[in-house]
PDB file of C-alpha atoms and ligand atoms in Angstrom:
ATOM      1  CA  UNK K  13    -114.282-176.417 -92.332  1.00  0.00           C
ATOM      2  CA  UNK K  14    -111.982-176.057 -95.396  1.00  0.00           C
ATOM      3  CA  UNK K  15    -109.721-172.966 -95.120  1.00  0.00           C
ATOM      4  CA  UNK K  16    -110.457-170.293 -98.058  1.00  0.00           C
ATOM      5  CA  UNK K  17    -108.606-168.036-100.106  1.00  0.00           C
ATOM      6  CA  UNK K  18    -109.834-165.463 -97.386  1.00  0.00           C
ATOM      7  CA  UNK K  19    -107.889-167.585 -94.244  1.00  0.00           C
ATOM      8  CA  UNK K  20    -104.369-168.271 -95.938  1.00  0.00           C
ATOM      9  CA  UNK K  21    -104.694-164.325 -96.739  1.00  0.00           C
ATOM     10  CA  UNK K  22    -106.274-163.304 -93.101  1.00  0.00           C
ATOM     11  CA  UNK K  23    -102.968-165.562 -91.790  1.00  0.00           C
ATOM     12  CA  UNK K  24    -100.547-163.928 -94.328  1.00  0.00           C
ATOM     13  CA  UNK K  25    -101.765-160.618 -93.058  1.00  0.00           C
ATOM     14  CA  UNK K  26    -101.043-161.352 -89.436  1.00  0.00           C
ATOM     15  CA  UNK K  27     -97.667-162.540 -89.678  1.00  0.00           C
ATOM     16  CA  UNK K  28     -94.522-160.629 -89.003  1.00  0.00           C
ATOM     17  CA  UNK K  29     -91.798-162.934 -89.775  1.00  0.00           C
ATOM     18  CA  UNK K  30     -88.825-162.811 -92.029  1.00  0.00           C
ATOM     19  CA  UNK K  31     -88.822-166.782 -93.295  1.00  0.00           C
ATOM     20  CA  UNK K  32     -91.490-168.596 -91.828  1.00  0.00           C
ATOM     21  CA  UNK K  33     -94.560-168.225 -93.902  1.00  0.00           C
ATOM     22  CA  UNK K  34     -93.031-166.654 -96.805  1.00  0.00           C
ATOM     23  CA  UNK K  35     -95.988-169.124 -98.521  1.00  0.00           C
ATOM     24  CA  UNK K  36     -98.413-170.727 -97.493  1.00  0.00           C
ATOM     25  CA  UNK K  37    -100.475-173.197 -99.448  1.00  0.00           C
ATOM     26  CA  UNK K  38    -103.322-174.646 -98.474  1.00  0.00           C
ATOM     27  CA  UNK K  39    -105.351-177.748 -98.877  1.00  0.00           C
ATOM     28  CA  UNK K  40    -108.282-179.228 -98.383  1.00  0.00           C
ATOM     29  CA  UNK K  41    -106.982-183.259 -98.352  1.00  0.00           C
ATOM     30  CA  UNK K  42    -103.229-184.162 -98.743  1.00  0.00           C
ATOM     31  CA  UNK K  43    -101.431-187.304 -97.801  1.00  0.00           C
ATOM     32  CA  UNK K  44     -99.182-185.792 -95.304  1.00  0.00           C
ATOM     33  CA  UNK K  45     -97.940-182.172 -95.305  1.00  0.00           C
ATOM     34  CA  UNK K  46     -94.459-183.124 -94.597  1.00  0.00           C
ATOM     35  CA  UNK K  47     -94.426-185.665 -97.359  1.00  0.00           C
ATOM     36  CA  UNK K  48     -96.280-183.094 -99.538  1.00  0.00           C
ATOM     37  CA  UNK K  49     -93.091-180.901 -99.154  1.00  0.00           C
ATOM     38  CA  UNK K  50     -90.388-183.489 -99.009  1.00  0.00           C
ATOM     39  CA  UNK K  51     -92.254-183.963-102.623  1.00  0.00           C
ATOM     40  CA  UNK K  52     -91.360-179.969-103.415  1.00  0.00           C
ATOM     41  CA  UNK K  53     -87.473-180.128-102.150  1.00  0.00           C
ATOM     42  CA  UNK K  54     -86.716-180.408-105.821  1.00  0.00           C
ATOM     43  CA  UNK K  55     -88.462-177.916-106.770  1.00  0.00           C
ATOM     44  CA  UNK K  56     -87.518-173.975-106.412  1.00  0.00           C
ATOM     45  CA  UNK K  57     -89.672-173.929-103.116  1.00  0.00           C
ATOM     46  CA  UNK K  58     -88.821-171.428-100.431  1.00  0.00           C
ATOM     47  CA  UNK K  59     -87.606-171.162 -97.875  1.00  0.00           C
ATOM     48  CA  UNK K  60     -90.282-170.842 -94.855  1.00  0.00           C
ATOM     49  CA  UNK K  61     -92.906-172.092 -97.078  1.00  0.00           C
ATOM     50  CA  UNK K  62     -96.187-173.776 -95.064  1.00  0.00           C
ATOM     51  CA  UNK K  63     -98.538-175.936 -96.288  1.00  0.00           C
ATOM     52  CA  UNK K  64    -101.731-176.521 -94.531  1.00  0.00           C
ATOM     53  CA  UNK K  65    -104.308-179.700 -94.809  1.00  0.00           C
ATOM     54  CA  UNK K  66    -107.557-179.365 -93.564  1.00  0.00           C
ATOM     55  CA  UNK K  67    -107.136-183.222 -93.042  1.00  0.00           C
ATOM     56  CA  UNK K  68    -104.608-185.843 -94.214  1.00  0.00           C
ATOM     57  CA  UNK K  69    -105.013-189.618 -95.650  1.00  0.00           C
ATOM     58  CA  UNK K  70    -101.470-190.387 -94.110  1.00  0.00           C
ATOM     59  CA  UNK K  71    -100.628-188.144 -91.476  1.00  0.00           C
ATOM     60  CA  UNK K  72     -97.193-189.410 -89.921  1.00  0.00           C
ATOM     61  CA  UNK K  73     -96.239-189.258 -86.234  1.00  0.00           C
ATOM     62  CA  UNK K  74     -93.010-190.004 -84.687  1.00  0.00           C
ATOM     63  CA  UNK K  75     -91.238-193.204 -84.134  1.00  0.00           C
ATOM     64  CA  UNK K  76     -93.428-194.631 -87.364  1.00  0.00           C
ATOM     65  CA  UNK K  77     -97.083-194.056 -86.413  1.00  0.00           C
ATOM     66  CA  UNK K  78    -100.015-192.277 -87.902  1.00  0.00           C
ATOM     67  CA  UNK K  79    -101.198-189.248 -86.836  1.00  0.00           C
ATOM     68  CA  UNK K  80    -104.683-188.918 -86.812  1.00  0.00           C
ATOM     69  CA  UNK K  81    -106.035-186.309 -88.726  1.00  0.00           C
ATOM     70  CA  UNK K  82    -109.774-185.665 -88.476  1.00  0.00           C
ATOM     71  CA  UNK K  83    -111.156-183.092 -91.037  1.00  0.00           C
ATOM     72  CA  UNK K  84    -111.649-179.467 -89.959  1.00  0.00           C
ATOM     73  CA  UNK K  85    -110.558-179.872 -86.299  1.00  0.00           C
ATOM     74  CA  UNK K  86    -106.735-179.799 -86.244  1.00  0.00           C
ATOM     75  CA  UNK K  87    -104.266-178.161 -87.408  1.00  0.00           C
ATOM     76  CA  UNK K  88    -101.810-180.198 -89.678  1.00  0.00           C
ATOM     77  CA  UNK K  89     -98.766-178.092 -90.757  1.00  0.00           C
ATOM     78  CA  UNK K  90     -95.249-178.280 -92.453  1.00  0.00           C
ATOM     79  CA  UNK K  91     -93.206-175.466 -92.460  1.00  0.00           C
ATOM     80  CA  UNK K  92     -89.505-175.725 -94.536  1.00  0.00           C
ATOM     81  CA  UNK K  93     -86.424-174.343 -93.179  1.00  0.00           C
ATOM     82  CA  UNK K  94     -82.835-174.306 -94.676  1.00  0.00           C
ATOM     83  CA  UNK K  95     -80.169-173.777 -91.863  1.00  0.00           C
ATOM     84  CA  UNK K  96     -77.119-173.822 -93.153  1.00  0.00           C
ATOM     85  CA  UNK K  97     -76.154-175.345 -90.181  1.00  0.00           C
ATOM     86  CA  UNK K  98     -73.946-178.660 -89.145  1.00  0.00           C
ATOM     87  CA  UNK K  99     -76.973-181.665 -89.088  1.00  0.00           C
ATOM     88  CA  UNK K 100     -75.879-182.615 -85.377  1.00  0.00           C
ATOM     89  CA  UNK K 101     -77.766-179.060 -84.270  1.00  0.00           C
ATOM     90  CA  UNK K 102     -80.547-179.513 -86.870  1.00  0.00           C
ATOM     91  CA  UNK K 103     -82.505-181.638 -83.543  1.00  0.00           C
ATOM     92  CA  UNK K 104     -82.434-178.681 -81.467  1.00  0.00           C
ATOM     93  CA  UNK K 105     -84.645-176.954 -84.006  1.00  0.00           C
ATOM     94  CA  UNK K 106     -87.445-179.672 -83.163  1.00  0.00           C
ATOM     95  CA  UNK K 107     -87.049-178.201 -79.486  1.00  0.00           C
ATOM     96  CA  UNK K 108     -87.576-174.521 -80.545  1.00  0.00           C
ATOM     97  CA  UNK K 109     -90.149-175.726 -82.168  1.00  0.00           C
ATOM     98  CA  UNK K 110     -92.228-177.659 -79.536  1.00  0.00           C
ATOM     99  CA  UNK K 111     -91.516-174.534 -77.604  1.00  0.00           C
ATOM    100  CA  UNK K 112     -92.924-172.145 -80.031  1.00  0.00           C
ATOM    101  CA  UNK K 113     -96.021-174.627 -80.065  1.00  0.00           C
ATOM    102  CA  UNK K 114     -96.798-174.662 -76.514  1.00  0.00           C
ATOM    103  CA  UNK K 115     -96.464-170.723 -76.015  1.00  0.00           C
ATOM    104  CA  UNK K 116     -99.381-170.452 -79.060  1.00  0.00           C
ATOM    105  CA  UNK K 117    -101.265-173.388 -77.632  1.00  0.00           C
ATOM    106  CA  UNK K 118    -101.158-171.714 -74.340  1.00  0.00           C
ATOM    107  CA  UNK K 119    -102.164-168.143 -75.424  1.00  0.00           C
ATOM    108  CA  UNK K 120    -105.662-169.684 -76.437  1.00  0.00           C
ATOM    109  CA  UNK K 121    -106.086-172.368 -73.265  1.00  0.00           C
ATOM    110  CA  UNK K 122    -107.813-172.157 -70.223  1.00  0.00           C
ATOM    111  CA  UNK K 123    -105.593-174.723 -68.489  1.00  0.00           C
ATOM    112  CA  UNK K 124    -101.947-174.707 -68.805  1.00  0.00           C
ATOM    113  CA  UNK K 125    -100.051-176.720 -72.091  1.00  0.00           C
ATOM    114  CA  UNK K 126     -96.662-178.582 -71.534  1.00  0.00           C
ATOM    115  CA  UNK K 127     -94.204-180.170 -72.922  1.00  0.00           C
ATOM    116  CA  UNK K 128     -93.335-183.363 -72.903  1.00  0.00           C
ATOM    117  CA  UNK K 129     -89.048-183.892 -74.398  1.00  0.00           C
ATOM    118  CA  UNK K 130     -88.392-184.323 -77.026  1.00  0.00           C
ATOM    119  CA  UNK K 131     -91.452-182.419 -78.504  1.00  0.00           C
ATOM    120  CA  UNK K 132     -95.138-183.290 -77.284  1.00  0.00           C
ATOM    121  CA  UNK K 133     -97.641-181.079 -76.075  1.00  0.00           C
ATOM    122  CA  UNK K 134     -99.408-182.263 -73.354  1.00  0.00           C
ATOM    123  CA  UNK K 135    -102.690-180.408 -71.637  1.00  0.00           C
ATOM    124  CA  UNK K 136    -104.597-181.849 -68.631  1.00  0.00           C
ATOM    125  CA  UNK K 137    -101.705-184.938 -68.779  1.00  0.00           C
ATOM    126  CA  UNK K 138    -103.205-185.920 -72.302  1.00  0.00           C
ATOM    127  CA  UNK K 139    -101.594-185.529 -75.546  1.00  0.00           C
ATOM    128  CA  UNK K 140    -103.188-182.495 -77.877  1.00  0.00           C
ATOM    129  CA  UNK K 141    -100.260-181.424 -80.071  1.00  0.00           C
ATOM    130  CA  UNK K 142     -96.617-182.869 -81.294  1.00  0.00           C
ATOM    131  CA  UNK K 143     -94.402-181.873 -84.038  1.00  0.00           C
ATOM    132  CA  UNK K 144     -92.340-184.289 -86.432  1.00  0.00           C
ATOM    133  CA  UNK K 145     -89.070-182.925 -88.003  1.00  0.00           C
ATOM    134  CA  UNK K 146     -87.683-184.278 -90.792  1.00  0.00           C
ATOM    135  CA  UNK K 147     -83.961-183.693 -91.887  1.00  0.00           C
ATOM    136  CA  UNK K 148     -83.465-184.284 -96.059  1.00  0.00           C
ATOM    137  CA  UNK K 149     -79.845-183.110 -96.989  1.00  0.00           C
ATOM    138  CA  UNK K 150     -79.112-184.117-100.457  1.00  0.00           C
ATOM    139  CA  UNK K 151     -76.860-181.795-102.506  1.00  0.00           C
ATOM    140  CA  UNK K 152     -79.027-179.417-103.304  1.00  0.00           C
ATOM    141  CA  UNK K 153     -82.421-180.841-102.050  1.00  0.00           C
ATOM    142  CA  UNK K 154     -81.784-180.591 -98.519  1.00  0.00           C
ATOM    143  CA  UNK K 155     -83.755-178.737 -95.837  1.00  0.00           C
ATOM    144  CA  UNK K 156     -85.729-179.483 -92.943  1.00  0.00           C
ATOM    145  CA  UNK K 157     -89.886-180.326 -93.047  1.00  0.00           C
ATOM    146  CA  UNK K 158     -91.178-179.178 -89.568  1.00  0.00           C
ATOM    147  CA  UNK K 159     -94.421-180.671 -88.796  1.00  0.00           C
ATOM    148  CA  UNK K 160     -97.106-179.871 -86.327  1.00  0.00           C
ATOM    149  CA  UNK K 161    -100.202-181.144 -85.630  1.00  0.00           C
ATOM    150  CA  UNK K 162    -102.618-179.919 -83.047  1.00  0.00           C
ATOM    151  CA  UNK K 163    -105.391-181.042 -81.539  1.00  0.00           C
ATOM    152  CA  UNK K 164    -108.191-177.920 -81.973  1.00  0.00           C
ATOM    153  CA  UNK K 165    -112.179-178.842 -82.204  1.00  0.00           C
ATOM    154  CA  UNK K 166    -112.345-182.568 -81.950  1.00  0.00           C
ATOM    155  CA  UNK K 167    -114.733-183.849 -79.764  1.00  0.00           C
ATOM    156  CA  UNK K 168    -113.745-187.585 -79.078  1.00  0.00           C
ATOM    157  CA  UNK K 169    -110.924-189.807 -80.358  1.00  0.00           C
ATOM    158  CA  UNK K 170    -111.059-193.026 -81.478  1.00  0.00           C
ATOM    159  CA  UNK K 171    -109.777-196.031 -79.853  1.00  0.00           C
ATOM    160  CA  UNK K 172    -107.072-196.148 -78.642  1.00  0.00           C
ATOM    161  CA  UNK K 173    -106.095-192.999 -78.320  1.00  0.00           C
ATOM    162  CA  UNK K 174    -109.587-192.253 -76.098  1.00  0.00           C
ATOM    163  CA  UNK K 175    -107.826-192.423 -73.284  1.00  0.00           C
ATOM    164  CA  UNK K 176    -104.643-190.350 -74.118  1.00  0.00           C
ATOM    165  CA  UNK K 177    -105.752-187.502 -76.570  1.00  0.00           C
ATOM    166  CA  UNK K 178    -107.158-184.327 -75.950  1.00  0.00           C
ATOM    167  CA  UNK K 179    -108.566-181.316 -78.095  1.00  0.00           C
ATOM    168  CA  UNK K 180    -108.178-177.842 -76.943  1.00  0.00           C
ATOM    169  CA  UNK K 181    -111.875-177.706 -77.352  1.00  0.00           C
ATOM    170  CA  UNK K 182    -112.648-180.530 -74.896  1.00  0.00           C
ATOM    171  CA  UNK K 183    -110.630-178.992 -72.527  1.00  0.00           C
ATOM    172  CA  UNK K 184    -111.492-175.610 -72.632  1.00  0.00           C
ATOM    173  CA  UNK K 185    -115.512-176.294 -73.434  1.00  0.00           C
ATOM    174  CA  UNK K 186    -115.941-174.513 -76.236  1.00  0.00           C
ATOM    175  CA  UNK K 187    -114.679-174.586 -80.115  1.00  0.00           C
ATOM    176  CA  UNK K 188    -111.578-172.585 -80.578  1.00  0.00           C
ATOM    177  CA  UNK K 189    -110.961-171.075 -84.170  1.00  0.00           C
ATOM    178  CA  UNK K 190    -108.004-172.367 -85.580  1.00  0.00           C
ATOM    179  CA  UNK K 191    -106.747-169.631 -87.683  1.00  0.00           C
ATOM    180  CA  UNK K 192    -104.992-167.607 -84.831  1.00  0.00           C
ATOM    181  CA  UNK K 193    -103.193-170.195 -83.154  1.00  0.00           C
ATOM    182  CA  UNK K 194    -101.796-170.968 -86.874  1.00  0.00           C
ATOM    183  CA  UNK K 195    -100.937-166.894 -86.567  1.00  0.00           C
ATOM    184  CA  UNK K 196     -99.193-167.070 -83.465  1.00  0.00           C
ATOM    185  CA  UNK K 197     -97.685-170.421 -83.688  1.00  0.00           C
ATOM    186  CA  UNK K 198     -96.124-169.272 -86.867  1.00  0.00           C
ATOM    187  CA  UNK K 199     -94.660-165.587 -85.387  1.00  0.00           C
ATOM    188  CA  UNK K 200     -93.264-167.700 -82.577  1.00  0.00           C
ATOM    189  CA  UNK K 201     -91.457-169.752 -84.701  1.00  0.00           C
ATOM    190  CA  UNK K 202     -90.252-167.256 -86.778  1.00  0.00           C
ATOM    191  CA  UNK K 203     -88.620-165.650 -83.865  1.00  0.00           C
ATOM    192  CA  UNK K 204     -87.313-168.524 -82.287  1.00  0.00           C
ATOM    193  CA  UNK K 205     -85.657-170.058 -85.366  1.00  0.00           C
ATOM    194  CA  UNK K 206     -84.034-166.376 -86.607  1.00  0.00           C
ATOM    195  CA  UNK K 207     -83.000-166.552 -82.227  1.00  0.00           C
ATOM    196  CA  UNK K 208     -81.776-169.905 -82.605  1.00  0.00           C
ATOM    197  CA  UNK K 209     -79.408-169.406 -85.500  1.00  0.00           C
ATOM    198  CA  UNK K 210     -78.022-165.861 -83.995  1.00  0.00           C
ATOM    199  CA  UNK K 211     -77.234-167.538 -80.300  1.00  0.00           C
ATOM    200  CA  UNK K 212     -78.432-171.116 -80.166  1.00  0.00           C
ATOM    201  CA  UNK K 213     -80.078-173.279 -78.097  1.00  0.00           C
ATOM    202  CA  UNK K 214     -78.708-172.205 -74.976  1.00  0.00           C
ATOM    203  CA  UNK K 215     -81.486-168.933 -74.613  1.00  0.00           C
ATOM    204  CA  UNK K 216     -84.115-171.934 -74.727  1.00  0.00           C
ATOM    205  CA  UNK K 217     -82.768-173.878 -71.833  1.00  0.00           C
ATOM    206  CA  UNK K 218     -84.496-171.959 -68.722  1.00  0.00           C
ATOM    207  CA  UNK K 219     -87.901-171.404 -71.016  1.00  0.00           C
ATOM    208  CA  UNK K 220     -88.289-174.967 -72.402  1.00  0.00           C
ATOM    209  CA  UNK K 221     -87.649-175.751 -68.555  1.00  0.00           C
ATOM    210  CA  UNK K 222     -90.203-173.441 -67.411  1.00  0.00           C
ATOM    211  CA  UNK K 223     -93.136-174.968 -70.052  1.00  0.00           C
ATOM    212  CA  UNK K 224     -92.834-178.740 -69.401  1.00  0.00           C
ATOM    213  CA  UNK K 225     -93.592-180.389 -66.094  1.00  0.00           C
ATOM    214  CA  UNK K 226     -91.360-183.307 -66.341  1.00  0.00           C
ATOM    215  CA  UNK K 227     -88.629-181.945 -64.591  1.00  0.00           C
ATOM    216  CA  UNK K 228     -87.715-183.290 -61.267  1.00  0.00           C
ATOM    217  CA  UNK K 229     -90.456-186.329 -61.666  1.00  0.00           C
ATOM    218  CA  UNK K 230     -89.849-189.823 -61.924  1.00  0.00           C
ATOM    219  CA  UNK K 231     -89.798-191.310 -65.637  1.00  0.00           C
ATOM    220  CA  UNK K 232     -89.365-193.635 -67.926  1.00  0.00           C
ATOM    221  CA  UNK K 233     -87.451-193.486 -71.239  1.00  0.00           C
ATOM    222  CA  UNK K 234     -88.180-196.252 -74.001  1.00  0.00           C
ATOM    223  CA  UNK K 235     -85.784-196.141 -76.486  1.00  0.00           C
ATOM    224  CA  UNK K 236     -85.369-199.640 -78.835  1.00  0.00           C
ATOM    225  CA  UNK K 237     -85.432-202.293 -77.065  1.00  0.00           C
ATOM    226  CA  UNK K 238     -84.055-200.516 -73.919  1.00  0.00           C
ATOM    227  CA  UNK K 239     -85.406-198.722 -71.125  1.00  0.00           C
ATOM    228  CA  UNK K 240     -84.062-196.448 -68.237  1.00  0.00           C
ATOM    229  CA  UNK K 241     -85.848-195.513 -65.368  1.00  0.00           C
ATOM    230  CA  UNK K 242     -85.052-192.571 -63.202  1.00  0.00           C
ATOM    231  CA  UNK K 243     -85.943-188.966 -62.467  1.00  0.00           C
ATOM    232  CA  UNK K 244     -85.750-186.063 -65.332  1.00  0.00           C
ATOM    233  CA  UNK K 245     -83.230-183.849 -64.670  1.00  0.00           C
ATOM    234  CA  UNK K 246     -82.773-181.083 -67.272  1.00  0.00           C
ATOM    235  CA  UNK K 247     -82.058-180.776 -70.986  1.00  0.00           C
ATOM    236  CA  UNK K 248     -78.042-180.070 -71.535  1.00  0.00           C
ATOM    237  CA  UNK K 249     -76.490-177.468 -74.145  1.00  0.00           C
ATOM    238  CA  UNK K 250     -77.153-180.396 -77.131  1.00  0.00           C
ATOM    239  CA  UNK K 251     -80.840-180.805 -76.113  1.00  0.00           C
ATOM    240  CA  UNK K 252     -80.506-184.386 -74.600  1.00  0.00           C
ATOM    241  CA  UNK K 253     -82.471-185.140 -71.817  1.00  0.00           C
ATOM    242  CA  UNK K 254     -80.783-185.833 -68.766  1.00  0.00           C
ATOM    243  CA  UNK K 255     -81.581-188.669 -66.293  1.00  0.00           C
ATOM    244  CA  UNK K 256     -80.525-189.624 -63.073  1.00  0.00           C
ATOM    245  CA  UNK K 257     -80.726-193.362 -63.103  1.00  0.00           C
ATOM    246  CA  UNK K 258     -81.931-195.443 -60.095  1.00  0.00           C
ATOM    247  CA  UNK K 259     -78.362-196.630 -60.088  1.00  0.00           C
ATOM    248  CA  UNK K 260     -76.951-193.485 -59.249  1.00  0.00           C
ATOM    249  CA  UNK K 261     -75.514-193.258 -63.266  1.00  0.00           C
ATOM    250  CA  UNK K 262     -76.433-189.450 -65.315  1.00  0.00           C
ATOM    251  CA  UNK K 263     -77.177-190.177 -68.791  1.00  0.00           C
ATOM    252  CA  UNK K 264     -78.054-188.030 -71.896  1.00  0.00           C
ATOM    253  CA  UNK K 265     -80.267-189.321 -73.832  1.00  0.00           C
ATOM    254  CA  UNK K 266     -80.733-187.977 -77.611  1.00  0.00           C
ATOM    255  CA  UNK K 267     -83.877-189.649 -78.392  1.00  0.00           C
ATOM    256  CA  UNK K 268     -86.703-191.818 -76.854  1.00  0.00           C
ATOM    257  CA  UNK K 269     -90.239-192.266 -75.850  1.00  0.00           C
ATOM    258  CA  UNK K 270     -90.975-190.863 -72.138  1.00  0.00           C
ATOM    259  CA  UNK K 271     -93.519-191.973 -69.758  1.00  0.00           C
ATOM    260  CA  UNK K 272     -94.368-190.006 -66.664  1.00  0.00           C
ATOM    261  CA  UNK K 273     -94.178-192.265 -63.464  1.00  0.00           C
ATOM    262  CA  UNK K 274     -96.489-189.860 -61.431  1.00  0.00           C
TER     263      UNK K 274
HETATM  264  C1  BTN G   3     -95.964-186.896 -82.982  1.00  0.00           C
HETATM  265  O1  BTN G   3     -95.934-188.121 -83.163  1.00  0.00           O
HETATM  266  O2  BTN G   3     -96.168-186.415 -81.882  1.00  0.00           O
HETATM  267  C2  BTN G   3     -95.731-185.965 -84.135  1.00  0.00           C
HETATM  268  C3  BTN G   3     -96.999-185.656 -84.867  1.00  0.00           C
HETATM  269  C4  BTN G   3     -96.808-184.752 -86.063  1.00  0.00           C
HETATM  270  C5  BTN G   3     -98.063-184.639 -86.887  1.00  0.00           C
HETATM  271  C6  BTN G   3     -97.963-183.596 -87.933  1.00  0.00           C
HETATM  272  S1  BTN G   3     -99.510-183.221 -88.700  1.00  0.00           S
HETATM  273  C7  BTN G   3     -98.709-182.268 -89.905  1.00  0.00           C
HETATM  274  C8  BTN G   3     -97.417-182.968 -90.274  1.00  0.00           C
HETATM  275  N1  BTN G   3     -97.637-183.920 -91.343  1.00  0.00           N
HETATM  276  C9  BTN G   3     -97.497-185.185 -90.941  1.00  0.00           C
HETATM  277  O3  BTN G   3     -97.673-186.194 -91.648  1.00  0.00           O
HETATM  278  N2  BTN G   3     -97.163-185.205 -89.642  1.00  0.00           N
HETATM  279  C10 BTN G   3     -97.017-183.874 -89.097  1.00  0.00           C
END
């Protein structure tokens, strides 16, 4: 179902932010939404501006895949920020982020969300949501393209991702209608971000904690051609995950693919 004039304005009307959402466009078919507004940056676009796809041709995922984006079931959004903030912290946004997408993921499922560092969503230990930030800073063209997508009504995945996709929908039983989760995942945002830049990351420490499951279990990060293997142990001040290798060694890791041993 392609969103109307009536949804963007039924969204608008729910939101209570100061940035995020201060637009929202919407489309029917787009490439990607972050690409559509890396396309924009030039542009006098504002800040908090969303777009919204009701499917994409190229939706991107992280570490160079696709993200698939069947029409009318899933929410594919970019949202732009401007933080005038040092890049080494712009990361820690992805975090506040993921976090803002569980809580709205979780206020419409029957069985708990997670998350999965750096920013999956994870529900019933398959993947239904994840969130791709991009960081453009040139002169006056910078900002940051948050994307999300979300796994709503879809019934079945293709291969391969049969196996490790879910849809709200399949989990809970029953269609879900998109539009609020777009409405809270938005206000939560909003909040978060305006949080973030007042006192940062560290208020996000013990909540992240308390919304992913990874903590405490044995995993393994990819990153490149390496890979560690030990037990999650938190996320630090900078948002790196921290493992304690078999070896007895603490690392901090700043990016990477994880697997869950069990
Ligand atoms: C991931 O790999 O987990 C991140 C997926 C991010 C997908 C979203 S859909 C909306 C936005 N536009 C894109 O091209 N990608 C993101």
């Amino acid at each position: 179902m392609t969103y109307s004039t009536e949804d963007t304005q039924w969204i608008q009307s729910q939101l209570n932010t100061s940035v995020v959402g201060s637009q929202i466009e919407a489309y029917d078919s787009i490439d990607s939404t972050n690409d559509h507004l890396k396309g924009s940056l030039a542009g006098d676009i504002a800040e908090g501006t969303v777009i919204l796809a009701d499917t994409q041709t190229h939706g991107k995922g992280r570490l160079g895949r696709d993200w698939y984006s069947e029409k009318g079931v899933g929410i594919y959004l970019s949202v732009l920020l401007k933080p005038a903030l040092p890049s080494k912290l712009i990361p820690q946004i992805t975090l506040i982020a993921g976090l803002a997408a569980v809580e709205a993921v979780n206020g419409f499922s029957q069985a708990r969300a997670f998350l999965k560092w750096p920013n999956d969503i994870f529900l019933n230990h398959k993947k239904v949501g994840g969130i791709l930030s991009e960081n453009h800073q040139e002169e006056e063209h910078s900002g940051v393209i948050l994307g999300i997508g979300l796994n709503i009504n879809h019934t079945g995945f293709p291969e391969p991702l049969k196996t490790i996709a879910t849809s709200l929908a399949i989990e809970n039983g029953a269609p879900v209608d998109r539009l609020p989760i777009i409405a809270s995942f938005l206000n939560r945002l909003d909040r978060h971000y305006q949080a973030f830049l007042a006192s940062g990351l560290q208020p996000f420490l013990i909540p992240w904690t308390q919304n992913s499951e990874m903590f405490d279990k044995r995993i393994t990060v990819t990153r490149g051609p390496q890979t560690y293997t030990g037990t999650a142990q938190k996320i630090d001040s900078e948002g790196r995950l921290v493992v304690l290798l078999e070896s007895g060694e603490e690392i901090a890791l700043d990016s990477g693919e994880v697997t869950l041993k069990e």
